[in-house]
Coordinates of C-alpha atoms and ligand atoms in Angstrom, one line a residue:
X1 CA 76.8 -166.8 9.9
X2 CA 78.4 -163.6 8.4
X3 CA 82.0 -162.7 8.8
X4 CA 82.9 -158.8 8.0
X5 CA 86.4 -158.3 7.2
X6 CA 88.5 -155.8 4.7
X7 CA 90.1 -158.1 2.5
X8 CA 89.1 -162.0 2.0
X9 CA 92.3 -164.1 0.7
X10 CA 90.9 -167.5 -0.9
X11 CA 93.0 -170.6 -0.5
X12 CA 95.4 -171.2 2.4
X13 CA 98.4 -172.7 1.0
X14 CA 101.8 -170.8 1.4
X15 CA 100.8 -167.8 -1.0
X16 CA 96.9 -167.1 0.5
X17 CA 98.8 -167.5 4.4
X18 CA 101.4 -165.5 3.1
X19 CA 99.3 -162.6 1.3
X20 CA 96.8 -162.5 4.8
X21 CA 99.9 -162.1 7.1
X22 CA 101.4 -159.3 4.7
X23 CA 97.7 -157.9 4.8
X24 CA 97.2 -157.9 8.5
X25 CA 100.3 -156.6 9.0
X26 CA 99.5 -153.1 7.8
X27 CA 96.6 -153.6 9.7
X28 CA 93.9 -154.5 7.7
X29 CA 91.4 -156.8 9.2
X30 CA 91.7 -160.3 7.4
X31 CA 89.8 -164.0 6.7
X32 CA 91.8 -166.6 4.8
X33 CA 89.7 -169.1 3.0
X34 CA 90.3 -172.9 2.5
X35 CA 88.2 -175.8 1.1
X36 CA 90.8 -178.1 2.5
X37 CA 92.7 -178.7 5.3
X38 CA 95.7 -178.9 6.8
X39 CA 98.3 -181.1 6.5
X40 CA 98.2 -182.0 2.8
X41 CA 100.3 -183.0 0.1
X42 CA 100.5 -179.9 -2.1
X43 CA 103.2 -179.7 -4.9
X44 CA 105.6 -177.1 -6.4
X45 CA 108.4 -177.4 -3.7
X46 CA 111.7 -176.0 -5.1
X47 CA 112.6 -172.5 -4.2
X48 CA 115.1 -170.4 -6.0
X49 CA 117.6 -167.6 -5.3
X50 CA 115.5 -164.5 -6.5
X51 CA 112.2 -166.5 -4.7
X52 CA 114.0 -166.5 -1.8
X53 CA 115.2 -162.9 -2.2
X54 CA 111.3 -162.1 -2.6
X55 CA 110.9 -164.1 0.4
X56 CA 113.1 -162.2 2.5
X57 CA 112.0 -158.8 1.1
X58 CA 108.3 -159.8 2.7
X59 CA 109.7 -160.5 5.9
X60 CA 111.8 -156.7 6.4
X61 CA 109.0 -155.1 4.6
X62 CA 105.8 -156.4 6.4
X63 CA 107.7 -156.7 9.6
X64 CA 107.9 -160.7 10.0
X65 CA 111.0 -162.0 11.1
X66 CA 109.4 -165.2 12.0
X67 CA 109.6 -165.9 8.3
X68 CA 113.6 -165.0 7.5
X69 CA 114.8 -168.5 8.5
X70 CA 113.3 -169.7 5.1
X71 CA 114.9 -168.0 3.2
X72 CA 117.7 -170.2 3.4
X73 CA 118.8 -173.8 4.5
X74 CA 121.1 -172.7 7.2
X75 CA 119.0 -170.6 9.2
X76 CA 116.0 -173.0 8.4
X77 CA 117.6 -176.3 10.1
X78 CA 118.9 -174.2 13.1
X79 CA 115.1 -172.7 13.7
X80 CA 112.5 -175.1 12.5
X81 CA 114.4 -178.6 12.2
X82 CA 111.1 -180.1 12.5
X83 CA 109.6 -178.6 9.3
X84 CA 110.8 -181.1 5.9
X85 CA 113.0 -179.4 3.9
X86 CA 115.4 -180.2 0.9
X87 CA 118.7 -178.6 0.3
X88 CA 119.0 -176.9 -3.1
X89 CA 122.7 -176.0 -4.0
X90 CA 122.0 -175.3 -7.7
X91 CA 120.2 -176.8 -10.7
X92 CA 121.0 -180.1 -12.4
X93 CA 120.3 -181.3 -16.0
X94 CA 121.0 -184.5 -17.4
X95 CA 120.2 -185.5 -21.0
X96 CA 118.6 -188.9 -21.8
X97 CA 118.2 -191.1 -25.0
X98 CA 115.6 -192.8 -25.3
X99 CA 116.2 -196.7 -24.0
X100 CA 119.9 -195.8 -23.1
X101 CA 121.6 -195.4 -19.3
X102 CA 122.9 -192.1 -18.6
X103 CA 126.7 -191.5 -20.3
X104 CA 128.3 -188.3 -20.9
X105 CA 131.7 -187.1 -23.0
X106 CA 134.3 -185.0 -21.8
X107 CA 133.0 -182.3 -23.2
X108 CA 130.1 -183.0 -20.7
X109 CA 127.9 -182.2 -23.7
X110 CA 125.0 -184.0 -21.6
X111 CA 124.8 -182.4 -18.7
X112 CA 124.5 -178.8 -17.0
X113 CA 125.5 -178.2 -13.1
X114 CA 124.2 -174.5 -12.3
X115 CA 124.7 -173.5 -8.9
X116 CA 122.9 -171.1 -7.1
X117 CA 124.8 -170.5 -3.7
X118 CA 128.6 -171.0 -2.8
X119 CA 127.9 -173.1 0.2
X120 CA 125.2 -175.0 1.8
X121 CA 124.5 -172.7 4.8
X122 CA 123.7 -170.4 2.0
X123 CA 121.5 -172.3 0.0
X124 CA 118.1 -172.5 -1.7
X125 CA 115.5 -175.1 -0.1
X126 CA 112.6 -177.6 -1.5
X127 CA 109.7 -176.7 0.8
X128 CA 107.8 -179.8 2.2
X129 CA 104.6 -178.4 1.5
X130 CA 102.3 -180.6 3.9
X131 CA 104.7 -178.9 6.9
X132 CA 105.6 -175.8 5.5
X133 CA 101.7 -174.4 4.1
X134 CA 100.2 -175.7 7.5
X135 CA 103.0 -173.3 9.2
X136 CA 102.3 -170.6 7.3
X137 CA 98.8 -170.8 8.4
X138 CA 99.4 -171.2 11.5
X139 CA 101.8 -167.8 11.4
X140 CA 99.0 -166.3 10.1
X141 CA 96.9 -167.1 12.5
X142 CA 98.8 -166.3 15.0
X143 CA 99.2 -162.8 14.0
X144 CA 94.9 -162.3 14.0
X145 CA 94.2 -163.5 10.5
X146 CA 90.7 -165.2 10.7
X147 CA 91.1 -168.9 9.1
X148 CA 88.3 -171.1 7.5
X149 CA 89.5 -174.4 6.4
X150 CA 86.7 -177.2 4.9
X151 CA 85.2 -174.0 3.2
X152 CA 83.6 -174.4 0.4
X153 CA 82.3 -171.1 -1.6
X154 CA 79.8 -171.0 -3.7
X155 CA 79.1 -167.4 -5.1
X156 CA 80.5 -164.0 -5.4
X157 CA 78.4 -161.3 -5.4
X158 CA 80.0 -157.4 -6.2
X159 CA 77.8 -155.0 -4.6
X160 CA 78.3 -151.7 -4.6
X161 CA 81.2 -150.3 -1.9
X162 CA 81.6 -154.2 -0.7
X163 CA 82.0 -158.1 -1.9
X164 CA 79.7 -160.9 -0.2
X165 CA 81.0 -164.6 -0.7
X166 CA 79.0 -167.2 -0.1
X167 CA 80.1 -170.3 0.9
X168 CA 79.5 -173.7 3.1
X169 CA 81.4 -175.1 5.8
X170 CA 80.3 -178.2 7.7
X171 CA 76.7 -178.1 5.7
X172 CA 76.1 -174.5 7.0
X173 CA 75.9 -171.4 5.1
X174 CA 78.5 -169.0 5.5
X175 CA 78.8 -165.3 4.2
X176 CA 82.0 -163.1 3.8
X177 CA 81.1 -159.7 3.6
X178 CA 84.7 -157.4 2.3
X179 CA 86.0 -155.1 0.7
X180 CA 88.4 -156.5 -1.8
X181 CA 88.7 -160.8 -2.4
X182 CA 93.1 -161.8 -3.1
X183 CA 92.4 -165.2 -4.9
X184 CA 95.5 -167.4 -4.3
X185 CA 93.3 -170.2 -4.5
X186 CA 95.7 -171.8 -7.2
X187 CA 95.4 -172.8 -11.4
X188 CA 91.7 -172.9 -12.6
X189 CA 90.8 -171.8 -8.9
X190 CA 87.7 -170.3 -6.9
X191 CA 87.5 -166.7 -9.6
X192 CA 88.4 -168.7 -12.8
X193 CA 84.8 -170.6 -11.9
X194 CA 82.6 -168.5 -9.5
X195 CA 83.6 -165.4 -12.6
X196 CA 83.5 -167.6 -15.5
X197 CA 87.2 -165.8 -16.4
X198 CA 87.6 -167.5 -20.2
X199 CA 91.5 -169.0 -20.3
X200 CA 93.7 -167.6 -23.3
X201 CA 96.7 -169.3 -25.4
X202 CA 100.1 -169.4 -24.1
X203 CA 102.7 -168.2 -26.4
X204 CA 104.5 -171.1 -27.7
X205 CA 104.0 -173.2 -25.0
X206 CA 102.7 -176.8 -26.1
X207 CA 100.1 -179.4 -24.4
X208 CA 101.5 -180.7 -21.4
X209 CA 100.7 -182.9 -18.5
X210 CA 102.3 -183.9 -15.4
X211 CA 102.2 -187.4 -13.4
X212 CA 103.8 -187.4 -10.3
X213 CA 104.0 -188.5 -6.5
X214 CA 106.2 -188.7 -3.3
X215 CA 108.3 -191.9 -2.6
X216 CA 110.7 -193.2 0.5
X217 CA 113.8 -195.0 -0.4
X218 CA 115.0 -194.0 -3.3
X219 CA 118.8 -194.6 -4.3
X220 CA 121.2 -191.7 -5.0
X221 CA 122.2 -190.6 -8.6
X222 CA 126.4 -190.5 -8.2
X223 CA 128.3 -187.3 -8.6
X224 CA 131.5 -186.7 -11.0
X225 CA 134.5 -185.7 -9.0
X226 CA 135.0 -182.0 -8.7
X227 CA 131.4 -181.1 -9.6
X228 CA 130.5 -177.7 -8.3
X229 CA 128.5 -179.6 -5.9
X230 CA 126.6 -182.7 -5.1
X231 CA 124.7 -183.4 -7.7
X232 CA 121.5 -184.5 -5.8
X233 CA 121.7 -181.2 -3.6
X234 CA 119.7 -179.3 -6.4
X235 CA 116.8 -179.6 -8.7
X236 CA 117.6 -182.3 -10.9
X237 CA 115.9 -182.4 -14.0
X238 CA 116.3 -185.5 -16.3
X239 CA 115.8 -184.5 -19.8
X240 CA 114.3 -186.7 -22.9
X241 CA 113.1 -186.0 -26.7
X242 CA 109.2 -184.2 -25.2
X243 CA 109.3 -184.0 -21.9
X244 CA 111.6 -183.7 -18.4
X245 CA 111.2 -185.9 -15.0
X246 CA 112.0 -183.9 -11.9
X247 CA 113.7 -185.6 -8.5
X248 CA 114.0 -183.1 -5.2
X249 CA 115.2 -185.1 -2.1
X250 CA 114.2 -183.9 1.3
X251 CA 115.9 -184.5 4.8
X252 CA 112.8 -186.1 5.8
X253 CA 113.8 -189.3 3.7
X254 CA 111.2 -188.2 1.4
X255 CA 111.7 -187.9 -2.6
X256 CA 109.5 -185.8 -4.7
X257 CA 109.6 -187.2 -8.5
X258 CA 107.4 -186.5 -11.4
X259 CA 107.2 -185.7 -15.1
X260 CA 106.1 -183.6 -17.6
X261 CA 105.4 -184.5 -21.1
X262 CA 103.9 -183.4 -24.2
X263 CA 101.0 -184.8 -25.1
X264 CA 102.3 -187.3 -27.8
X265 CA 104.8 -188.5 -24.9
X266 CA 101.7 -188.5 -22.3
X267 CA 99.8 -190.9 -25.0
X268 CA 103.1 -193.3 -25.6
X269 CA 104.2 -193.7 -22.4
X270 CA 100.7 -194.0 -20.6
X271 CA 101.1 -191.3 -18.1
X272 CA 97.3 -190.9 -17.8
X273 CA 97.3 -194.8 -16.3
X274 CA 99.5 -193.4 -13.2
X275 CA 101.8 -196.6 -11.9
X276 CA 101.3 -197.8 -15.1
X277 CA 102.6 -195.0 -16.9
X278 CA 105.5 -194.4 -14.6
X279 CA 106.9 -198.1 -14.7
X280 CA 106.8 -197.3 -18.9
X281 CA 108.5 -194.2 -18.7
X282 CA 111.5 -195.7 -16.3
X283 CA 112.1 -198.3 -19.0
X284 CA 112.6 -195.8 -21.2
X285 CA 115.2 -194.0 -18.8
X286 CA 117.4 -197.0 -17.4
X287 CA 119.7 -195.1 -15.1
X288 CA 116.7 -193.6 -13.5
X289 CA 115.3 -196.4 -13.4
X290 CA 118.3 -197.9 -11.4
X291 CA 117.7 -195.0 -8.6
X292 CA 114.1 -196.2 -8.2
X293 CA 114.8 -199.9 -8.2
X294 CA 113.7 -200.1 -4.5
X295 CA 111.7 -197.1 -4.3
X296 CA 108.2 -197.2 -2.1
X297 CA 105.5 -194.7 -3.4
X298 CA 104.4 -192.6 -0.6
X299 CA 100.9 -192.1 -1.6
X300 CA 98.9 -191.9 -5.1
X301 CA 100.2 -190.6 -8.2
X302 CA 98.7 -187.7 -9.2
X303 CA 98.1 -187.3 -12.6
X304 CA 97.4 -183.5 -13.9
X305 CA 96.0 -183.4 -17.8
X306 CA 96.6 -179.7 -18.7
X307 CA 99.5 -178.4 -16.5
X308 CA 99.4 -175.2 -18.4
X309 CA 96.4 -172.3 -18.2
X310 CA 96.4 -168.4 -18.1
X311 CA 93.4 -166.2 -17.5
X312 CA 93.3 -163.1 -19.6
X313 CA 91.7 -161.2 -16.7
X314 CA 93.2 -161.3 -13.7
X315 CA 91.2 -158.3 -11.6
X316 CA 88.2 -156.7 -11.1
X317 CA 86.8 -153.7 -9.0
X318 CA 87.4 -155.4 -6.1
X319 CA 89.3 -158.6 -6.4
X320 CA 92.7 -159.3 -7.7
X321 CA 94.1 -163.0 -8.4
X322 CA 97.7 -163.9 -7.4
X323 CA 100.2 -164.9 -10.3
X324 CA 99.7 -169.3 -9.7
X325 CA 95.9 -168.8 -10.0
X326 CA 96.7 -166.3 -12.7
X327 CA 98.8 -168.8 -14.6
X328 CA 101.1 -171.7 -14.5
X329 CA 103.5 -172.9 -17.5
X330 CA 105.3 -175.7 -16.2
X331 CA 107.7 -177.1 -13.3
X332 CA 110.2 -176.1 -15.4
X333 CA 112.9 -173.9 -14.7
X334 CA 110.6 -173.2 -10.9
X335 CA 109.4 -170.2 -11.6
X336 CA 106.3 -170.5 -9.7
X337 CA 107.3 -169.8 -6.4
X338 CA 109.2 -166.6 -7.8
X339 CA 106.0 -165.4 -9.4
X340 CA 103.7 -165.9 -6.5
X341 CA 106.3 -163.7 -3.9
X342 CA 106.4 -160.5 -6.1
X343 CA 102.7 -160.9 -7.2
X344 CA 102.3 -160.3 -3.1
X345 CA 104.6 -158.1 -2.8
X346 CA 102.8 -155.7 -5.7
X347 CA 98.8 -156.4 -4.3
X348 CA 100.3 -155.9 -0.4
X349 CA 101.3 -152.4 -1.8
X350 CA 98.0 -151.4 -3.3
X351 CA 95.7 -152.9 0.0
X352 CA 93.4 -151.8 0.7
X353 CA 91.4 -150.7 -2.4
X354 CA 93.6 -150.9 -5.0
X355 CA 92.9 -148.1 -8.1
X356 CA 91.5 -148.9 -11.5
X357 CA 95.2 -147.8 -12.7
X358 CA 97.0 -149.7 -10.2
X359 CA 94.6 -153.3 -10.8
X360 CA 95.3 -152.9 -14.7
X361 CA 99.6 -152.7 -13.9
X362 CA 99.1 -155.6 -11.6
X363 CA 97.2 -157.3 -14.5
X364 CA 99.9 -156.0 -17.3
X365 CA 102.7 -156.7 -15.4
X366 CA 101.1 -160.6 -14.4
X367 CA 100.4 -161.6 -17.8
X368 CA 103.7 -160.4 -19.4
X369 CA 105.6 -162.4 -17.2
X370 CA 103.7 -165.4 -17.4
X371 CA 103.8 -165.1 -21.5
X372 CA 107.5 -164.5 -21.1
X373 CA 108.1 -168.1 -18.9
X374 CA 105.7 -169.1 -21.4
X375 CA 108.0 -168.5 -24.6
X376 CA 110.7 -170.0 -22.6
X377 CA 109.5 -172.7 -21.4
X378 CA 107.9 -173.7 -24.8
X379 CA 111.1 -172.5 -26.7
X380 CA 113.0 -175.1 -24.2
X381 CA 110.2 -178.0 -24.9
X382 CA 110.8 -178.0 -28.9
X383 CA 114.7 -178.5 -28.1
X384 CA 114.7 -181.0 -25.8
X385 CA 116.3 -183.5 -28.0
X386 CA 118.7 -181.3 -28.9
X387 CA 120.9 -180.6 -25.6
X388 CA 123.3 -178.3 -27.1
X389 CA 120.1 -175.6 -27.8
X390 CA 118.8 -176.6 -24.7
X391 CA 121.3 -175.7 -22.4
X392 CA 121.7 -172.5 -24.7
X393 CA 118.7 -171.6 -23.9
X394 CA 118.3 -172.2 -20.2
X395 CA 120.8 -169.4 -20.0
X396 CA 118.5 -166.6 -20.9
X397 CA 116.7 -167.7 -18.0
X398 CA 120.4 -168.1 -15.9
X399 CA 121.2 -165.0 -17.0
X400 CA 118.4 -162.5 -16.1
X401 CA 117.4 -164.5 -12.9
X402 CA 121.0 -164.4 -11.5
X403 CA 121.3 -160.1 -12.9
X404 CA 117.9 -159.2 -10.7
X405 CA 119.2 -161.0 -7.8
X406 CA 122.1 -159.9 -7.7
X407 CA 120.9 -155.9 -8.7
X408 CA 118.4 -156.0 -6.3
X409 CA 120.7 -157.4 -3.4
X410 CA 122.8 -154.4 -4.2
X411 CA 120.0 -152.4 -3.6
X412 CA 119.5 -151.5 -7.3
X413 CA 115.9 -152.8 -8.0
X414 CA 115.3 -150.5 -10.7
X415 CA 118.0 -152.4 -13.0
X416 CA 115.8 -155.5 -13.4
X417 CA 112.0 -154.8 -12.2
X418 CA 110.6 -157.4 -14.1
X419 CA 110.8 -160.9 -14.1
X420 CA 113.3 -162.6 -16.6
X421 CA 113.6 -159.1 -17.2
X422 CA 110.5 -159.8 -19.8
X423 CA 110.5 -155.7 -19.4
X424 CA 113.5 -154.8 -20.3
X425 CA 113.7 -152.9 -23.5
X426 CA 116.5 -155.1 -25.3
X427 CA 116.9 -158.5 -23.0
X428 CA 112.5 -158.9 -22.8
X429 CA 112.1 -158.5 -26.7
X430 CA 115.3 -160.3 -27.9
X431 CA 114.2 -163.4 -25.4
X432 CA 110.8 -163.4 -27.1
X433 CA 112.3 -163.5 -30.8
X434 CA 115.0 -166.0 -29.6
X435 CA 112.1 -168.3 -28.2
X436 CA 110.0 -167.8 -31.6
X437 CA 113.1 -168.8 -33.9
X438 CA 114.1 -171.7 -31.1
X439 CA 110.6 -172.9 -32.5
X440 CA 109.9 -172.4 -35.5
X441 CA 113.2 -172.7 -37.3
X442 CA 116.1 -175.1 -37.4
X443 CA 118.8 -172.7 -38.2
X444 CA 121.0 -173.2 -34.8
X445 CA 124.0 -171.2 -35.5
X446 CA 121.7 -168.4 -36.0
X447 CA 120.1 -169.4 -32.6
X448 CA 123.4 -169.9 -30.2
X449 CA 124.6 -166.7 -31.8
X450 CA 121.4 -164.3 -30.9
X451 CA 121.5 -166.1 -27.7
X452 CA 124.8 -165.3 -26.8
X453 CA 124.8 -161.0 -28.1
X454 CA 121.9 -161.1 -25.9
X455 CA 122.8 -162.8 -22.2
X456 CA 125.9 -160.7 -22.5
X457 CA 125.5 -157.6 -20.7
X458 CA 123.8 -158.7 -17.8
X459 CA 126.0 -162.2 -18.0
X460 CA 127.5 -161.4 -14.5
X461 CA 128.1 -165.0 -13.4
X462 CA 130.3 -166.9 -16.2
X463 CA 127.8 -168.5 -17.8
X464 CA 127.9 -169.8 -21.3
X465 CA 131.7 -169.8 -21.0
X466 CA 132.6 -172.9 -23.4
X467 CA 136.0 -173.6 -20.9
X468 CA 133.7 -174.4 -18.3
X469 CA 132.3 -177.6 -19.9
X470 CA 128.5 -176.8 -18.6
X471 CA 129.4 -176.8 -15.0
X472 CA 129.3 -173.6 -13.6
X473 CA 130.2 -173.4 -9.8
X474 CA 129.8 -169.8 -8.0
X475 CA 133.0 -167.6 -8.9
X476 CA 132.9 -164.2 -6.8
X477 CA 135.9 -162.9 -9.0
X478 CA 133.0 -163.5 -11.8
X479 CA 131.1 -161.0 -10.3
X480 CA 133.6 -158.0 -9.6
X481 CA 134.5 -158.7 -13.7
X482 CA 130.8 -157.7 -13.8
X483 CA 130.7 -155.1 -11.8
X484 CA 130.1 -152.4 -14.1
X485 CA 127.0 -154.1 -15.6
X486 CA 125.8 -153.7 -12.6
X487 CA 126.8 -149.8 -12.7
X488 CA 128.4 -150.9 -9.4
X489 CA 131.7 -150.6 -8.3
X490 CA 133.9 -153.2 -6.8
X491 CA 133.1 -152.0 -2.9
X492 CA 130.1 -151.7 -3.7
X493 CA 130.1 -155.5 -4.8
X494 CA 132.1 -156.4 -1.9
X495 CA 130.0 -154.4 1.0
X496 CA 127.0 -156.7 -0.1
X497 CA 129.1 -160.2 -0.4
X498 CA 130.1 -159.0 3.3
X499 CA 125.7 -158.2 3.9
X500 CA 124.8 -161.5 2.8
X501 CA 127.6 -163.5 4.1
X502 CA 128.8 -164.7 0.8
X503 CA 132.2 -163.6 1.7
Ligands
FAD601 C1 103.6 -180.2 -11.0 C2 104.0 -178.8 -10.5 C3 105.3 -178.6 -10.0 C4 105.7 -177.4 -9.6 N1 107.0 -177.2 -9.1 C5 107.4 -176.0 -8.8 C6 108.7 -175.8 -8.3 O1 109.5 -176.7 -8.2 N2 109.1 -174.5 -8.0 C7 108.2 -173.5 -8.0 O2 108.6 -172.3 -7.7 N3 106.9 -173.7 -8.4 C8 106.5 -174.9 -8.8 N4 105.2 -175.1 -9.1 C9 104.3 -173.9 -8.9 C10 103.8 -173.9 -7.5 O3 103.1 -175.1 -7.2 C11 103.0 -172.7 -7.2 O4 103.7 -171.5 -7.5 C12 102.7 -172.7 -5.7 O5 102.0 -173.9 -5.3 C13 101.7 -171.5 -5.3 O6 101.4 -171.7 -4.0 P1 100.0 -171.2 -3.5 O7 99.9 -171.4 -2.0 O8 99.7 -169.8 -4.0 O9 98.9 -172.1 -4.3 P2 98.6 -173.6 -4.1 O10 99.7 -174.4 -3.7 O11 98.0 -174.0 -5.4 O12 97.5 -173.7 -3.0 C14 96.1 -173.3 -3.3 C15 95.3 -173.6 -2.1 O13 94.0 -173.1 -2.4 C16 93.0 -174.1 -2.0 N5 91.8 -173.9 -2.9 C17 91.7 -174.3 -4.1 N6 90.4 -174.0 -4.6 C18 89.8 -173.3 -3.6 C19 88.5 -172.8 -3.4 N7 87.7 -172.8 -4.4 N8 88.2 -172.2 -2.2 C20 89.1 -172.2 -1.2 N9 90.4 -172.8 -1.3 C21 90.7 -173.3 -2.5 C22 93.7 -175.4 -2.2 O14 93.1 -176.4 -1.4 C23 95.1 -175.1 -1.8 O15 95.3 -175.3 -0.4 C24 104.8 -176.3 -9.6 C25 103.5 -176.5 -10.0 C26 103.1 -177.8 -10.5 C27 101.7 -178.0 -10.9

């Protein structure tokens, strides 16, 4: 069997459905590749303000309104109740010693409450992947896209004005012959092996793994009075000396938990052993431990030995690879989903045969984000026994995330076109030698101060104010203080509250 199309997208999970809808919408003739099929459990599930921003952006760009109810819980329980879902008010840290139940001061020194959205209509979402990919594909189908699932391929051949990809499905051969190959096919995926691509260091970024799973019945972790909102409505992260367990709740009575660890944390708590490993590391948390008294695991743990990679080469003539085959750092901080939206939105612009020039600002533009989550994230891993540097440092992430949404919802894109603005001529170079220091040296003062000269002119929402205590709810009068770092004015501010309902 031979299939001709223009462009072959490998992997069907949200990103490859996603990338072949955006390519068959301009018209292109499309076949979306899977090795699997559909439903399955797939993780990376919590979405984020500018991911959702990205998300929305697809939809009026590409023309698919189908997709805008995602973009937020309120619109996503009045269309498609039926998909899971979790609801996502904001992010939520909590500091652990080792052995010891939870306790914070007054000071709330031990914990950080981040919200993302005023209100729950407005809010971000966990995405049940086993419904929400198999919808995707199904969207994607629907609009002509060409879908293989249980397809296995097997070479990649470049020949001169087109690509033929072998493959099997069902025991038979089957050839795709195109013109350029998307590879969303996800970390160390179907290019990484059929190219031999080589994998390169990340900058600062340690050895990690990841042990996780999905579980029914699991007990609720209590929220202080007046927090900025439920607690549990968010990402919570649980923090401890070399490594962090994520807990996302959906409305299907389903929790997704798992944790990341260095290496010397992987080996002490026996994360490679799975059940084993997770029992060990709930001793070591006691409050969490409380919440999962009665908890039922859902399925297997999955245990993931190297959580980070990056390719150094990311296209070709004739193939490109999407941002979470690219790369991935860590949970952390869910970046992933972020990533994967704009690296579509940049390859959907260069379809069908991207130029030489174009392929290598993909490329550049790929791998300096990634680094920059990469400095981060590592920068954030060496501190995680010291809360105070932690939470310092989260801002610079706070910071630039919340300054490109809020730019771009103004319609000022050109104020923050790169991710954590890792681009930007002061901000990207002052994050990178903040991370390095957060590292390598143990001067703090020296740290909190160079973090705090640089999150301050694109600071727009508050944060890092000491009178807040580490919870920072959404504060709109935050915002028109901001305004002119925004090189807005206040009705200009206030015209796009009134857009996006926030008002
Ligand atoms: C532990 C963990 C937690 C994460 N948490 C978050 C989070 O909370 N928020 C966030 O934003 N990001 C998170 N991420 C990142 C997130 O998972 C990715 O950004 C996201 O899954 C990308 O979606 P995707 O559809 O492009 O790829 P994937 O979800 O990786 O899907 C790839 C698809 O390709 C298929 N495939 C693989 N190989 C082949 C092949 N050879 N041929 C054909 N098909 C193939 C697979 O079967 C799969 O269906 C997390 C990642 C990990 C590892």
């Amino acid at each position: 069997m031979e299939h001709r199309a223009d462009i072959a997208v490998i992997g069907g999970g949200f990103g490859g459905a996603l990338m072949a809808m955006v390519a068959r919408q301009q018209g292109h003739s499309v076949v979306l590749i899977e090795k699997g099929a559909h439903p399955r459990f797939a993780i990376g599930e919590s979405s984020t303000p500018l991911a959702n921003l990205f998300l929305q952006q697809i939809a009026e760009k590409f023309n698919l309104p189908q997709l805008l109810p995602f973009r937020r819980w309120g619109e996503w329980q009045k269309k498609f109740p039926e998909i899971g879902c979790g609801l996502k008010r904001g992010f939520s840290f909590f500091h652990h010693e080792s052995g010891q139940p939870f306790s914070d001061k007054p000071e709330r020194s031990k914990q950080l409450l981040v919200a993302a959205s005023p209100r729950d209509e407005l809010a971000d979402t966990h995405w049940f992947r086993e419904d929400f990919d198999q919808h995707f594909v199904s969207e994607a189908q629907s609009l002509g896209v060409e879908y293989f699932d249980r397809t296995e391929l097997i070479d990649f051949h470049e020949i001169s004005d087109h690509v033929l990809l072998i493959g099997k499905k069902g025991g038979e051969k089957i050839n795709f012959r195109v013109d350029f190959v998307v590879d969303a096919s996800g970390p160390r995926g179907c290019l990484f092996r059929l190219l031999g691509l080589s994998e390169r260091n990340l900058p600062l970024m340690p050895a990690t793994s990841g042990l996780f799973a999905h579980f029914n019945n699991v007990d609720s972790w209590d929220s202080e009075e007046g927090v900025p909102y439920p607690v549990e409505d968010a990402a919570v992260h649980h923090v401890f000396d070399g490594g962090w367990v994520w807990v996302l709740k959906f409305n299907n009575g389903i929790t997704s938990a798992g944790v990341a660890a260095t290496q010397e944390k992987v080996k002490s708590l026996r994360l490679s052993e799975g059940a084993v490993g997770w029992d060990l590391l709930l001793n070591h948390l006691p409050t969490l431990a409380e919440q999962f008294r009665g908890a039922d695991i859902q399925n297997d743990f999955v245990f993931v030995r190297e959580l980070s990679f990056g390719l150094d080469e990311v296209v070709g003539n004739r193939w490109a690879i999407l941002p979470p085959a690219a790369g991935f750092i860590d949970p952390l901080l869910s970046t992933g989903f972020a990533l994967t939206l704009q690296g579509i939105i940049r390859l959907a612009e260069l379809l069908p045969l991207p130029s030489k020039d174009d392929l290598l600002l993909y490329q550049r533009q790929t791998l300096n984000e990634l680094d920059q989550v990469s400095h981060l994230v590592g920068a954030l891993y060496s501190n995680m026994d010291d809360f105070e540097i932690f939470t310092a440092l989260t801002q610079l992430y706070f910071v630039a995330v919340s300054f490109a949404e809020t730019a771009n919802r103004l319609g000022k894109p050109d104020l923050a076109n790169s991710y954590l603005l890792c681009e930007h001529p002061d901000f990207g170079q002052s994050t990178r030698e903040i991370c390095e220091l957060a590292v390598h040296s143990n001067n703090r003062e020296t740290i909190l101060r160079k973090i705090s000269k640089a999150i301050e002119p694109f600071n727009i929402s508050g944060l890092a104010d000491p009178s807040r205590r580490n919870w920072y709810p959404v504060v709109l009068d935050d915002l028109f203080c901001s305004a002119a770092k925004l090189q807005s004015t206040d009705s200009e501010i206030r015209e796009m509250l009134l857009r996006e309902g926030m008002l």
